[in-house]
Short mmCIF file of C-alpha atoms in Angstrom, two decimals:
data_model
loop_
_atom_site.label_atom_id
_atom_site.label_comp_id
_atom_site.label_asym_id
_atom_site.label_seq_id
_atom_site.Cartn_x
_atom_site.Cartn_y
_atom_site.Cartn_z
CA UNK S 1 3.50 0.27 20.26
CA UNK S 2 3.16 -2.47 18.34
CA UNK S 3 1.49 -0.99 15.27
CA UNK S 4 -0.37 -2.24 12.82
CA UNK S 5 -0.50 -6.30 13.61
CA UNK S 6 -2.71 -9.13 10.85
CA UNK S 7 -2.97 -13.15 12.09
CA UNK S 8 -1.74 -15.72 10.42
CA UNK S 9 1.63 -14.48 8.12
CA UNK S 10 0.69 -18.04 5.55
CA UNK S 11 -2.13 -19.09 5.18
CA UNK S 12 -3.09 -22.68 2.55
CA UNK S 13 -7.26 -22.94 1.96
CA UNK S 14 -9.06 -25.08 0.01
CA UNK S 15 -11.23 -24.25 -2.75
CA UNK S 16 -14.34 -23.37 -0.24
CA UNK S 17 -13.14 -22.76 2.77
CA UNK S 18 -14.00 -20.37 4.85
CA UNK S 19 -11.39 -18.26 6.99
CA UNK S 20 -11.38 -14.79 8.99
CA UNK S 21 -8.04 -12.74 9.03
CA UNK S 22 -7.46 -10.61 11.20
CA UNK S 23 -6.42 -7.27 11.59
CA UNK S 24 -5.22 -4.73 15.15
CA UNK S 25 -3.88 -1.46 15.75
CA UNK S 26 -2.66 0.12 18.49
CA UNK S 27 -2.50 3.92 17.84
CA UNK S 28 -6.05 4.76 18.11
CA UNK S 29 -6.31 5.36 14.62
CA UNK S 30 -9.27 6.31 12.73
CA UNK S 31 -9.46 4.37 9.43
CA UNK S 32 -8.94 1.14 8.13
CA UNK S 33 -8.47 -0.64 5.15
CA UNK S 34 -7.74 -4.01 3.57
CA UNK S 35 -6.08 -4.85 0.16
CA UNK S 36 -4.84 -7.21 -2.18
CA UNK S 37 -1.49 -7.41 -3.54
CA UNK S 38 -1.27 -9.33 -6.51
CA UNK S 39 1.97 -9.69 -9.02
CA UNK S 40 1.40 -6.66 -12.05
CA UNK S 41 -1.78 -5.86 -10.76
CA UNK S 42 -0.41 -2.91 -7.82
CA UNK S 43 -2.59 -2.38 -4.26
CA UNK S 44 -6.48 -2.75 -4.60
CA UNK S 45 -8.54 -1.35 -2.01
CA UNK S 46 -10.80 -4.36 -1.07
CA UNK S 47 -12.48 -3.31 1.80
CA UNK S 48 -11.94 -0.16 4.76
CA UNK S 49 -14.06 1.20 7.60
CA UNK S 50 -13.96 5.02 7.64
CA UNK S 51 -14.51 5.12 11.61
CA UNK S 52 -15.88 2.67 14.43
CA UNK S 53 -19.17 0.86 13.49
CA UNK S 54 -18.91 1.89 9.52
CA UNK S 55 -17.16 0.19 6.52
CA UNK S 56 -17.60 0.63 3.05
CA UNK S 57 -16.50 -1.52 -0.23
CA UNK S 58 -13.43 -0.89 -2.35
CA UNK S 59 -12.72 -1.73 -6.38
CA UNK S 60 -12.46 -5.76 -5.32
CA UNK S 61 -14.74 -6.65 -2.44
CA UNK S 62 -16.88 -9.51 -4.06
CA UNK S 63 -16.21 -12.39 -1.32
CA UNK S 64 -15.22 -11.12 1.13
CA UNK S 65 -17.46 -9.79 4.72
CA UNK S 66 -15.45 -6.97 6.64
CA UNK S 67 -16.54 -6.20 10.38
CA UNK S 68 -15.16 -3.37 12.28
CA UNK S 69 -15.24 -5.49 15.87
CA UNK S 70 -13.75 -2.04 17.56
CA UNK S 71 -11.99 1.26 16.99
CA UNK S 72 -8.76 -1.23 16.74
CA UNK S 73 -10.14 -3.77 15.26
CA UNK S 74 -10.97 -5.39 12.02
CA UNK S 75 -11.42 -8.58 9.86
CA UNK S 76 -11.45 -9.50 6.91
CA UNK S 77 -13.30 -13.13 5.95
CA UNK S 78 -13.61 -15.31 2.50
CA UNK S 79 -16.89 -17.50 3.62
CA UNK S 80 -15.75 -19.62 0.39
CA UNK S 81 -12.41 -18.97 -0.48
CA UNK S 82 -11.30 -19.84 -4.76
CA UNK S 83 -8.77 -19.77 -6.08
CA UNK S 84 -9.34 -16.52 -7.44
CA UNK S 85 -8.94 -15.13 -3.94
CA UNK S 86 -5.13 -16.63 -3.62
CA UNK S 87 -2.67 -12.82 -3.06
CA UNK S 88 -0.80 -11.47 -0.06
CA UNK S 89 -3.72 -9.01 2.34
CA UNK S 90 -2.47 -6.16 4.06
CA UNK S 91 -4.47 -3.35 6.70
CA UNK S 92 -3.36 -0.51 7.05
CA UNK S 93 -5.01 2.03 9.47
CA UNK S 94 -4.89 6.57 9.29
CA UNK S 95 -5.49 8.70 11.69
CA UNK S 96 -8.23 10.21 10.42
CA UNK S 97 -10.52 9.28 7.88
CA UNK S 98 -9.21 10.76 4.11
CA UNK S 99 -6.82 9.35 1.61
CA UNK S 100 -5.26 12.80 2.32
CA UNK S 101 -3.01 11.27 5.03
CA UNK S 102 -0.67 8.15 5.69
CA UNK S 103 -1.46 4.93 6.18
CA UNK S 104 0.07 2.90 8.07
CA UNK S 105 0.87 -0.93 7.34
CA UNK S 106 0.44 -4.79 8.17
CA UNK S 107 3.36 -7.02 6.97
CA UNK S 108 1.26 -9.27 4.94
CA UNK S 109 -0.73 -12.70 5.18
CA UNK S 110 -0.09 -14.72 2.38
CA UNK S 111 -2.82 -16.93 1.83
CA UNK S 112 -2.99 -19.72 -0.55
CA UNK S 113 -6.31 -21.13 -2.88
CA UNK S 114 -5.79 -24.70 -3.88
CA UNK P 1 -4.19 2.89 -19.69
CA UNK P 2 -3.76 3.18 -15.55
CA UNK P 3 -4.76 5.47 -14.41
CA UNK P 4 -1.15 6.12 -11.79
CA UNK P 5 1.39 4.93 -14.17
CA UNK P 6 4.92 4.40 -13.07
CA UNK P 7 8.55 4.51 -14.68
CA UNK P 8 11.27 2.64 -14.94
CA UNK P 9 9.12 -1.32 -14.48
CA UNK P 10 12.63 -2.21 -13.54
CA UNK P 11 15.98 -0.10 -12.27
CA UNK P 12 19.27 -1.52 -11.45
CA UNK P 13 22.57 1.27 -10.37
CA UNK P 14 25.88 0.89 -8.41
CA UNK P 15 26.03 1.60 -5.02
CA UNK P 16 26.60 5.49 -5.09
CA UNK P 17 24.14 6.58 -8.09
CA UNK P 18 21.75 9.15 -8.03
CA UNK P 19 18.31 8.06 -8.05
CA UNK P 20 14.70 8.76 -10.19
CA UNK P 21 11.75 7.01 -9.82
CA UNK P 22 9.30 8.43 -11.80
CA UNK P 23 5.47 8.68 -11.89
CA UNK P 24 2.40 10.19 -13.92
CA UNK P 25 -1.10 10.55 -13.03
CA UNK P 26 -4.29 10.98 -15.27
CA UNK P 27 -6.50 13.06 -12.97
CA UNK P 28 -7.04 15.38 -10.60
CA UNK P 29 -5.76 14.03 -6.87
CA UNK P 30 -5.64 16.04 -3.85
CA UNK P 31 -2.51 14.63 -2.57
CA UNK P 32 0.66 11.71 -3.50
CA UNK P 33 1.86 8.72 -1.95
CA UNK P 34 5.57 7.36 -1.83
CA UNK P 35 5.82 3.56 -0.33
CA UNK P 36 8.66 1.66 -0.13
CA UNK P 37 8.39 -2.45 0.00
CA UNK P 38 11.21 -4.57 1.14
CA UNK P 39 11.95 -7.26 -0.38
CA UNK P 40 10.35 -9.51 2.79
CA UNK P 41 7.40 -7.92 1.49
CA UNK P 42 6.57 -5.12 4.55
CA UNK P 43 5.17 -1.65 3.64
CA UNK P 44 6.47 1.56 4.79
CA UNK P 45 5.23 5.44 3.94
CA UNK P 46 7.90 7.77 2.75
CA UNK P 47 6.24 10.48 2.23
CA UNK P 48 3.08 11.89 1.00
CA UNK P 49 2.94 15.19 -0.68
CA UNK P 50 0.32 17.73 -2.50
CA UNK P 51 2.79 20.16 -3.60
CA UNK P 52 6.15 21.56 -4.27
CA UNK P 53 8.71 18.50 -2.19
CA UNK P 54 9.78 17.25 0.40
CA UNK P 55 12.85 15.39 2.35
CA UNK P 56 14.08 12.67 4.24
CA UNK P 57 17.45 12.14 4.41
CA UNK P 58 18.71 10.43 1.91
CA UNK P 59 15.05 10.45 0.06
CA UNK P 60 13.65 13.26 -1.11
CA UNK P 61 9.88 13.34 -3.58
CA UNK P 62 8.55 16.25 -5.73
CA UNK P 63 5.31 17.01 -6.93
CA UNK P 64 4.65 19.23 -10.27
CA UNK P 65 0.32 19.37 -9.68
CA UNK P 66 0.14 21.55 -13.14
CA UNK P 67 1.96 18.50 -15.37
CA UNK P 68 0.36 15.66 -12.67
CA UNK P 69 3.25 13.95 -12.60
CA UNK P 70 5.60 13.14 -8.98
CA UNK P 71 9.84 11.99 -8.97
CA UNK P 72 11.26 9.64 -5.97
CA UNK P 73 14.88 10.66 -5.84
CA UNK P 74 17.60 8.61 -3.71
CA UNK P 75 21.29 10.61 -3.58
CA UNK P 76 24.22 8.37 -2.33
CA UNK P 77 22.52 5.33 -3.25
CA UNK P 78 23.44 2.15 -0.62
CA UNK P 79 22.71 -1.61 -1.00
CA UNK P 80 20.18 -1.67 1.41
CA UNK P 81 17.67 1.24 -0.48
CA UNK P 82 16.96 -1.66 -2.34
CA UNK P 83 13.42 -2.38 -2.54
CA UNK P 84 9.43 -2.31 -4.49
CA UNK P 85 9.08 1.75 -4.28
CA UNK P 86 4.98 2.54 -5.20
CA UNK P 87 3.12 5.66 -5.81
CA UNK P 88 -0.44 5.78 -4.85
CA UNK P 89 -2.57 8.70 -5.43
CA UNK P 90 -5.28 9.97 -3.15
CA UNK P 91 -8.36 10.66 -5.11
CA UNK P 92 -11.78 11.28 -3.20
CA UNK P 93 -13.06 10.61 0.57
CA UNK P 94 -11.06 7.23 1.21
CA UNK P 95 -9.29 5.64 -1.93
CA UNK P 96 -5.82 5.63 -3.03
CA UNK P 97 -5.12 4.28 -6.42
CA UNK P 98 -1.99 2.83 -6.25
CA UNK P 99 1.00 2.30 -8.98
CA UNK P 100 2.34 -1.21 -10.35
CA UNK P 101 5.58 -0.29 -8.49
CA UNK P 102 9.35 0.48 -9.62
CA UNK P 103 12.04 -2.60 -8.54
CA UNK P 104 14.98 -0.99 -7.35
CA UNK P 105 18.08 -2.80 -6.71
CA UNK P 106 21.06 -1.13 -6.10
CA UNK P 107 25.05 -3.44 -7.00
CA UNK P 108 27.45 -2.77 -3.67
#
């Protein structure tokens, strides 16, 4: 099993460009999450999907959209990138809905917006 | 004040030392997670606990619900334990509130 995979690993964008971060899991998990990690801030939840067909906003959703394409895949889209979105982005999945279940993290995508 | 506070922020120790990392939270939670972030950036879940104590190898996690406090202990520390350790409080249906992490360095 590959676990949780993310593409790309690194990306540099210019302000105003758009891009989609891809995430896939092969563990048949119901819930999937997108986090961003900034120095001194800890991980913060952007969006989550409790189950296939549902998505909800987290703590910092502005400037992002998500799609739960199927049970395996959960993508994060930046429509018009801004320097404030420079961060490391982690996708995670969990077998069941709820924060009391262990989450499995992808390797991260390091995004720089210039 | 952050909802989840970790101490210390940085810790350097010699190989073999007993390590303790603390996590305090200010709100009611359903569970507490301990995560390890490797120098390369990958994040691994170590423990999820809602009461008492859990042990895995040289790692031990404890939680005191009444005092809103959890500790992560590492016995016989080794340079490969060098990483950032993160605690996260499970609040509500989906929300994890993360601490800022403790950077641990074990010197040989």
